[in-house]
């Protein structure tokens, strides 16, 4: 298909498609003349993926580039997912040292109990978790942390479901893409469901006038 | 305490504290002379809360203002949480109409089955959920949506835990603040735990070379 059709199919404006081509986020089409190229359904899918990562996932373009490079680099799905999670986690905010230490110990204890590898704050997912827990403590709301085990048990159940959904697919390419989608959209979807559920559960409990 | 101490205690720079005062995010201190005011521990807590909402929650200042106004307006905790969720959800991204309709039907069916009130896409949480599900469909990954019931069941369990943590507190003020913290930090914390759990669960399944 031509550029105009590619734009219409993917819902991405022509100027934006050209920008993605220049930035290397979208591989070039097959040249048919000095001024024209032909694009394939794979280009449409890639554009939709970029749109999902930016619009729904809220990722900056630089992170989208890192994620797509990881996909294209033929790493294992597991490694690729690691890159995706790093980019999604973003830069962890600064927190007070003692609160961070307290949070780090909590998580290390959790890691030990479940037997997962402790990456420490080098891992951005861990660093962000530490920051969030430390912030809760600084605000005087450690109660959340006291139930960390129960939250992790539920997170495990969600992750099992995630991996089931993703590995239900056949090819490795599909698995990586599905993993990416499950992570980026899955975070949004689960957070949304949790908010609806909170409303449902709390209506009775918190709905009374103060 | 004086401004300098307020800044040191909360970890927020003096210039930023002054900016929050001007913007009305922080209530004025008790004037002790034309150029000086005295601040209380409540001011420290409010500053920490603003820091948590912006740094960890990633909320823009305008949203922080809306959330704090809702707290100060003496609404019911349930209503206040509604405002918090709206602000956290942000503006939903645009998606194709037919995919949105498909997603909307899925969620309506879920609402009917569980007996929660259907607010439709007027509710930003719902609108964002619709957008995320529709995007998954457009990418050819409806599998996630097929397991929506199971995800919702787990979201319910998480929400029950959330409400338990929050209502374990005594005063209504504390409940609102804890609800706010549970939502903003809780989203981050659960998403982080889910990512760790995904890594743990998928190591065996996806760790092989392609």
Short mmCIF file of N, CA, C and O in Angstrom, two decimals, chain B residues 113-192:
data_model
loop_
_atom_site.label_atom_id
_atom_site.label_comp_id
_atom_site.label_asym_id
_atom_site.label_seq_id
_atom_site.Cartn_x
_atom_site.Cartn_y
_atom_site.Cartn_z
N UNK B 113 -23.37 -8.14 35.29
CA UNK B 113 -23.14 -9.38 36.01
C UNK B 113 -22.80 -9.15 37.48
O UNK B 113 -23.21 -9.92 38.34
N UNK B 114 -22.05 -8.11 37.74
CA UNK B 114 -21.64 -7.87 39.13
C UNK B 114 -22.56 -6.90 39.85
O UNK B 114 -22.40 -6.64 41.03
N UNK B 115 -23.49 -6.33 39.08
CA UNK B 115 -24.44 -5.42 39.71
C UNK B 115 -23.87 -4.08 40.13
O UNK B 115 -24.35 -3.45 41.03
N UNK B 116 -22.77 -3.63 39.44
CA UNK B 116 -22.38 -2.26 39.73
C UNK B 116 -23.00 -1.31 38.74
O UNK B 116 -23.37 -1.69 37.63
N UNK B 117 -23.13 -0.06 39.19
CA UNK B 117 -23.79 0.95 38.40
C UNK B 117 -22.97 1.26 37.15
O UNK B 117 -21.76 1.50 37.24
N UNK B 118 -23.61 1.29 36.01
CA UNK B 118 -22.93 1.61 34.76
C UNK B 118 -22.97 3.11 34.50
O UNK B 118 -24.02 3.69 34.28
N UNK B 119 -21.78 3.74 34.55
CA UNK B 119 -21.74 5.19 34.35
C UNK B 119 -21.52 5.55 32.87
O UNK B 119 -21.66 6.70 32.49
N UNK B 120 -21.12 4.58 32.08
CA UNK B 120 -20.83 4.87 30.68
C UNK B 120 -19.56 5.68 30.53
O UNK B 120 -18.85 5.93 31.50
N UNK B 121 -19.29 6.11 29.31
CA UNK B 121 -18.03 6.78 28.99
C UNK B 121 -17.95 8.19 29.56
O UNK B 121 -16.94 8.87 29.42
N UNK B 122 -19.01 8.66 30.22
CA UNK B 122 -18.97 9.95 30.93
C UNK B 122 -17.93 9.87 32.04
O UNK B 122 -17.27 10.84 32.38
N UNK B 123 -17.85 8.67 32.63
CA UNK B 123 -16.90 8.42 33.70
C UNK B 123 -15.53 8.18 33.06
O UNK B 123 -15.37 7.30 32.22
N UNK B 124 -14.54 8.98 33.47
CA UNK B 124 -13.24 8.89 32.82
C UNK B 124 -12.55 7.55 33.05
O UNK B 124 -11.78 7.10 32.21
N UNK B 125 -12.79 6.95 34.21
CA UNK B 125 -12.21 5.64 34.46
C UNK B 125 -12.74 4.64 33.44
O UNK B 125 -11.98 3.87 32.84
N UNK B 126 -14.04 4.69 33.21
CA UNK B 126 -14.67 3.81 32.22
C UNK B 126 -14.15 4.14 30.83
O UNK B 126 -13.79 3.24 30.05
N UNK B 127 -14.09 5.44 30.51
CA UNK B 127 -13.64 5.85 29.17
C UNK B 127 -12.21 5.37 28.90
O UNK B 127 -11.90 4.91 27.80
N UNK B 128 -11.36 5.44 29.91
CA UNK B 128 -9.98 4.97 29.73
C UNK B 128 -9.91 3.46 29.58
O UNK B 128 -9.10 2.94 28.82
N UNK B 129 -10.76 2.76 30.32
CA UNK B 129 -10.83 1.31 30.19
C UNK B 129 -11.28 0.92 28.78
O UNK B 129 -10.71 0.02 28.16
N UNK B 130 -12.30 1.61 28.31
CA UNK B 130 -12.80 1.36 26.95
C UNK B 130 -11.66 1.56 25.95
O UNK B 130 -11.44 0.73 25.06
N UNK B 131 -10.93 2.68 26.10
CA UNK B 131 -9.85 2.98 25.16
C UNK B 131 -8.77 1.89 25.18
O UNK B 131 -8.26 1.46 24.14
N UNK B 132 -8.41 1.42 26.38
CA UNK B 132 -7.35 0.42 26.49
C UNK B 132 -7.80 -0.91 25.88
O UNK B 132 -7.04 -1.56 25.15
N UNK B 133 -9.03 -1.32 26.16
CA UNK B 133 -9.54 -2.57 25.60
C UNK B 133 -9.68 -2.47 24.08
O UNK B 133 -9.34 -3.41 23.35
N UNK B 134 -10.18 -1.33 23.62
CA UNK B 134 -10.35 -1.14 22.17
C UNK B 134 -9.00 -1.18 21.46
O UNK B 134 -8.87 -1.76 20.38
N UNK B 135 -8.00 -0.59 22.08
CA UNK B 135 -6.66 -0.60 21.49
C UNK B 135 -6.12 -2.03 21.40
O UNK B 135 -5.53 -2.42 20.39
N UNK B 136 -6.34 -2.81 22.45
CA UNK B 136 -5.91 -4.22 22.42
C UNK B 136 -6.58 -4.94 21.26
O UNK B 136 -5.95 -5.71 20.53
N UNK B 137 -7.85 -4.67 21.06
CA UNK B 137 -8.58 -5.31 19.96
C UNK B 137 -8.02 -4.89 18.61
O UNK B 137 -7.78 -5.74 17.74
N UNK B 138 -7.77 -3.60 18.46
CA UNK B 138 -7.24 -3.11 17.19
C UNK B 138 -5.90 -3.74 16.85
O UNK B 138 -5.53 -3.89 15.71
N UNK B 139 -5.16 -4.09 17.90
CA UNK B 139 -3.86 -4.72 17.70
C UNK B 139 -3.99 -6.22 17.52
O UNK B 139 -2.99 -6.94 17.41
N UNK B 140 -5.21 -6.70 17.52
CA UNK B 140 -5.43 -8.13 17.30
C UNK B 140 -5.17 -8.97 18.54
O UNK B 140 -4.85 -10.15 18.45
N UNK B 141 -5.26 -8.35 19.71
CA UNK B 141 -5.04 -9.10 20.95
C UNK B 141 -6.27 -9.05 21.85
O UNK B 141 -6.25 -8.49 22.93
N UNK B 142 -7.33 -9.67 21.36
CA UNK B 142 -8.56 -9.69 22.14
C UNK B 142 -8.48 -10.68 23.29
O UNK B 142 -9.35 -10.71 24.14
N UNK B 143 -7.45 -11.54 23.27
CA UNK B 143 -7.35 -12.59 24.29
C UNK B 143 -7.45 -12.02 25.70
O UNK B 143 -8.04 -12.62 26.59
N UNK B 144 -6.81 -10.87 25.88
CA UNK B 144 -6.85 -10.18 27.16
C UNK B 144 -8.30 -9.93 27.58
O UNK B 144 -8.65 -10.11 28.74
N UNK B 145 -9.10 -9.52 26.62
CA UNK B 145 -10.50 -9.19 26.91
C UNK B 145 -11.32 -10.43 27.23
O UNK B 145 -12.28 -10.37 28.00
N UNK B 146 -10.91 -11.56 26.66
CA UNK B 146 -11.65 -12.81 26.91
C UNK B 146 -11.55 -13.22 28.38
O UNK B 146 -12.39 -13.95 28.89
N UNK B 147 -10.47 -12.78 29.03
CA UNK B 147 -10.28 -13.13 30.43
C UNK B 147 -10.68 -12.00 31.37
O UNK B 147 -10.26 -11.98 32.53
N UNK B 148 -11.44 -11.05 30.85
CA UNK B 148 -11.79 -9.86 31.62
C UNK B 148 -12.44 -10.19 32.96
O UNK B 148 -12.16 -9.54 33.98
N UNK B 149 -13.29 -11.21 32.95
CA UNK B 149 -13.96 -11.61 34.19
C UNK B 149 -12.96 -12.00 35.27
O UNK B 149 -13.09 -11.61 36.43
N UNK B 150 -11.97 -12.78 34.86
CA UNK B 150 -10.96 -13.22 35.82
C UNK B 150 -10.14 -12.05 36.34
O UNK B 150 -9.81 -11.98 37.52
N UNK B 151 -9.82 -11.13 35.42
CA UNK B 151 -9.10 -9.93 35.87
C UNK B 151 -9.96 -9.14 36.85
O UNK B 151 -9.47 -8.66 37.87
N UNK B 152 -11.23 -9.04 36.53
CA UNK B 152 -12.08 -8.26 37.43
C UNK B 152 -12.22 -8.91 38.80
O UNK B 152 -12.23 -8.23 39.82
N UNK B 153 -12.30 -10.24 38.81
CA UNK B 153 -12.37 -10.97 40.09
C UNK B 153 -11.16 -10.63 40.96
O UNK B 153 -11.28 -10.40 42.16
N UNK B 154 -9.98 -10.62 40.34
CA UNK B 154 -8.75 -10.29 41.08
C UNK B 154 -8.74 -8.81 41.48
O UNK B 154 -8.32 -8.47 42.58
N UNK B 155 -9.24 -7.95 40.60
CA UNK B 155 -9.32 -6.52 40.92
C UNK B 155 -10.23 -6.31 42.13
O UNK B 155 -9.96 -5.46 42.99
N UNK B 156 -11.29 -7.08 42.21
CA UNK B 156 -12.20 -7.01 43.35
C UNK B 156 -11.49 -7.37 44.64
O UNK B 156 -11.66 -6.71 45.67
N UNK B 157 -10.68 -8.43 44.57
CA UNK B 157 -9.94 -8.85 45.76
C UNK B 157 -8.96 -7.77 46.21
O UNK B 157 -8.81 -7.51 47.39
N UNK B 158 -8.29 -7.14 45.22
CA UNK B 158 -7.37 -6.05 45.54
C UNK B 158 -8.14 -4.88 46.16
O UNK B 158 -7.72 -4.30 47.17
N UNK B 159 -9.28 -4.55 45.59
CA UNK B 159 -10.09 -3.44 46.10
C UNK B 159 -10.59 -3.72 47.52
O UNK B 159 -10.64 -2.81 48.35
N UNK B 160 -10.93 -4.96 47.80
CA UNK B 160 -11.36 -5.31 49.15
C UNK B 160 -10.24 -5.07 50.14
O UNK B 160 -10.45 -4.54 51.23
N UNK B 161 -9.04 -5.45 49.73
CA UNK B 161 -7.86 -5.23 50.56
C UNK B 161 -7.63 -3.71 50.74
O UNK B 161 -7.39 -3.23 51.85
N UNK B 162 -7.76 -2.97 49.64
CA UNK B 162 -7.60 -1.50 49.69
C UNK B 162 -8.55 -0.89 50.72
O UNK B 162 -8.15 -0.08 51.55
N UNK B 163 -9.81 -1.28 50.62
CA UNK B 163 -10.82 -0.68 51.50
C UNK B 163 -10.59 -1.10 52.94
O UNK B 163 -10.76 -0.30 53.86
N UNK B 164 -10.13 -2.33 53.12
CA UNK B 164 -9.79 -2.79 54.48
C UNK B 164 -8.68 -1.95 55.08
O UNK B 164 -8.76 -1.52 56.23
N UNK B 165 -7.63 -1.73 54.28
CA UNK B 165 -6.49 -0.93 54.75
C UNK B 165 -6.95 0.48 55.12
O UNK B 165 -6.60 1.01 56.17
N UNK B 166 -7.76 1.06 54.26
CA UNK B 166 -8.17 2.45 54.44
C UNK B 166 -9.13 2.61 55.61
O UNK B 166 -9.04 3.55 56.39
N UNK B 167 -10.07 1.69 55.74
CA UNK B 167 -11.09 1.86 56.78
C UNK B 167 -10.61 1.35 58.14
O UNK B 167 -11.31 1.50 59.13
N UNK B 168 -9.39 0.80 58.16
CA UNK B 168 -8.81 0.43 59.45
C UNK B 168 -8.48 1.67 60.27
O UNK B 168 -8.18 1.59 61.46
N UNK B 169 -8.56 2.83 59.62
CA UNK B 169 -8.24 4.08 60.31
C UNK B 169 -9.48 4.68 60.94
O UNK B 169 -10.60 4.39 60.53
N UNK B 170 -9.28 5.54 61.93
CA UNK B 170 -10.44 5.98 62.72
C UNK B 170 -11.17 7.21 62.19
O UNK B 170 -12.36 7.15 61.92
N UNK B 171 -10.47 8.34 62.00
CA UNK B 171 -11.19 9.56 61.67
C UNK B 171 -11.48 9.62 60.17
O UNK B 171 -10.82 8.98 59.36
N UNK B 172 -12.51 10.40 59.83
CA UNK B 172 -12.88 10.54 58.43
C UNK B 172 -11.79 11.25 57.63
O UNK B 172 -11.52 10.91 56.50
N UNK B 173 -11.16 12.25 58.24
CA UNK B 173 -10.07 12.95 57.56
C UNK B 173 -8.99 11.97 57.17
O UNK B 173 -8.48 11.98 56.05
N UNK B 174 -8.61 11.13 58.12
CA UNK B 174 -7.58 10.14 57.88
C UNK B 174 -8.01 9.20 56.77
O UNK B 174 -7.19 8.75 55.98
N UNK B 175 -9.29 8.84 56.77
CA UNK B 175 -9.78 7.90 55.76
C UNK B 175 -9.64 8.51 54.37
O UNK B 175 -9.18 7.86 53.44
N UNK B 176 -10.03 9.77 54.24
CA UNK B 176 -9.91 10.42 52.93
C UNK B 176 -8.45 10.44 52.48
O UNK B 176 -8.12 10.08 51.37
N UNK B 177 -7.61 10.88 53.41
CA UNK B 177 -6.20 10.97 53.04
C UNK B 177 -5.63 9.60 52.72
O UNK B 177 -4.89 9.42 51.75
N UNK B 178 -6.00 8.62 53.53
CA UNK B 178 -5.50 7.27 53.30
C UNK B 178 -6.03 6.72 51.98
O UNK B 178 -5.33 6.01 51.26
N UNK B 179 -7.28 7.07 51.67
CA UNK B 179 -7.87 6.63 50.42
C UNK B 179 -7.10 7.20 49.24
O UNK B 179 -6.80 6.51 48.26
N UNK B 180 -6.78 8.47 49.38
CA UNK B 180 -6.01 9.16 48.35
C UNK B 180 -4.65 8.48 48.16
O UNK B 180 -4.22 8.18 47.05
N UNK B 181 -4.00 8.23 49.29
CA UNK B 181 -2.68 7.62 49.24
C UNK B 181 -2.76 6.19 48.72
O UNK B 181 -1.94 5.76 47.90
N UNK B 182 -3.78 5.48 49.20
CA UNK B 182 -3.95 4.09 48.76
C UNK B 182 -4.16 4.03 47.25
O UNK B 182 -3.66 3.13 46.57
N UNK B 183 -4.89 5.01 46.73
CA UNK B 183 -5.16 5.00 45.29
C UNK B 183 -3.90 5.37 44.51
O UNK B 183 -3.47 4.64 43.63
N UNK B 184 -3.32 6.51 44.86
CA UNK B 184 -2.20 7.03 44.08
C UNK B 184 -0.96 6.13 44.22
O UNK B 184 -0.38 5.67 43.25
N UNK B 185 -0.58 5.88 45.48
CA UNK B 185 0.60 5.03 45.67
C UNK B 185 0.25 3.57 45.42
O UNK B 185 1.06 2.80 44.91
N UNK B 186 -0.99 3.20 45.78
CA UNK B 186 -1.42 1.82 45.61
C UNK B 186 -1.36 1.36 44.16
O UNK B 186 -0.95 0.23 43.87
N UNK B 187 -1.72 2.24 43.24
CA UNK B 187 -1.63 1.89 41.81
C UNK B 187 -0.19 1.58 41.44
O UNK B 187 0.10 0.62 40.75
N UNK B 188 0.71 2.47 41.89
CA UNK B 188 2.13 2.29 41.58
C UNK B 188 2.66 1.00 42.20
O UNK B 188 3.41 0.26 41.59
N UNK B 189 2.28 0.80 43.46
CA UNK B 189 2.81 -0.35 44.18
C UNK B 189 2.31 -1.65 43.55
O UNK B 189 3.09 -2.56 43.28
N UNK B 190 1.01 -1.70 43.26
CA UNK B 190 0.49 -2.95 42.71
C UNK B 190 1.07 -3.21 41.31
O UNK B 190 1.41 -4.34 40.97
N UNK B 191 1.18 -2.16 40.51
CA UNK B 191 1.75 -2.33 39.17
C UNK B 191 3.19 -2.84 39.28
O UNK B 191 3.60 -3.74 38.54
N UNK B 192 3.94 -2.29 40.21
CA UNK B 192 5.32 -2.74 40.42
C UNK B 192 5.37 -4.20 40.85
O UNK B 192 6.17 -4.98 40.33
#
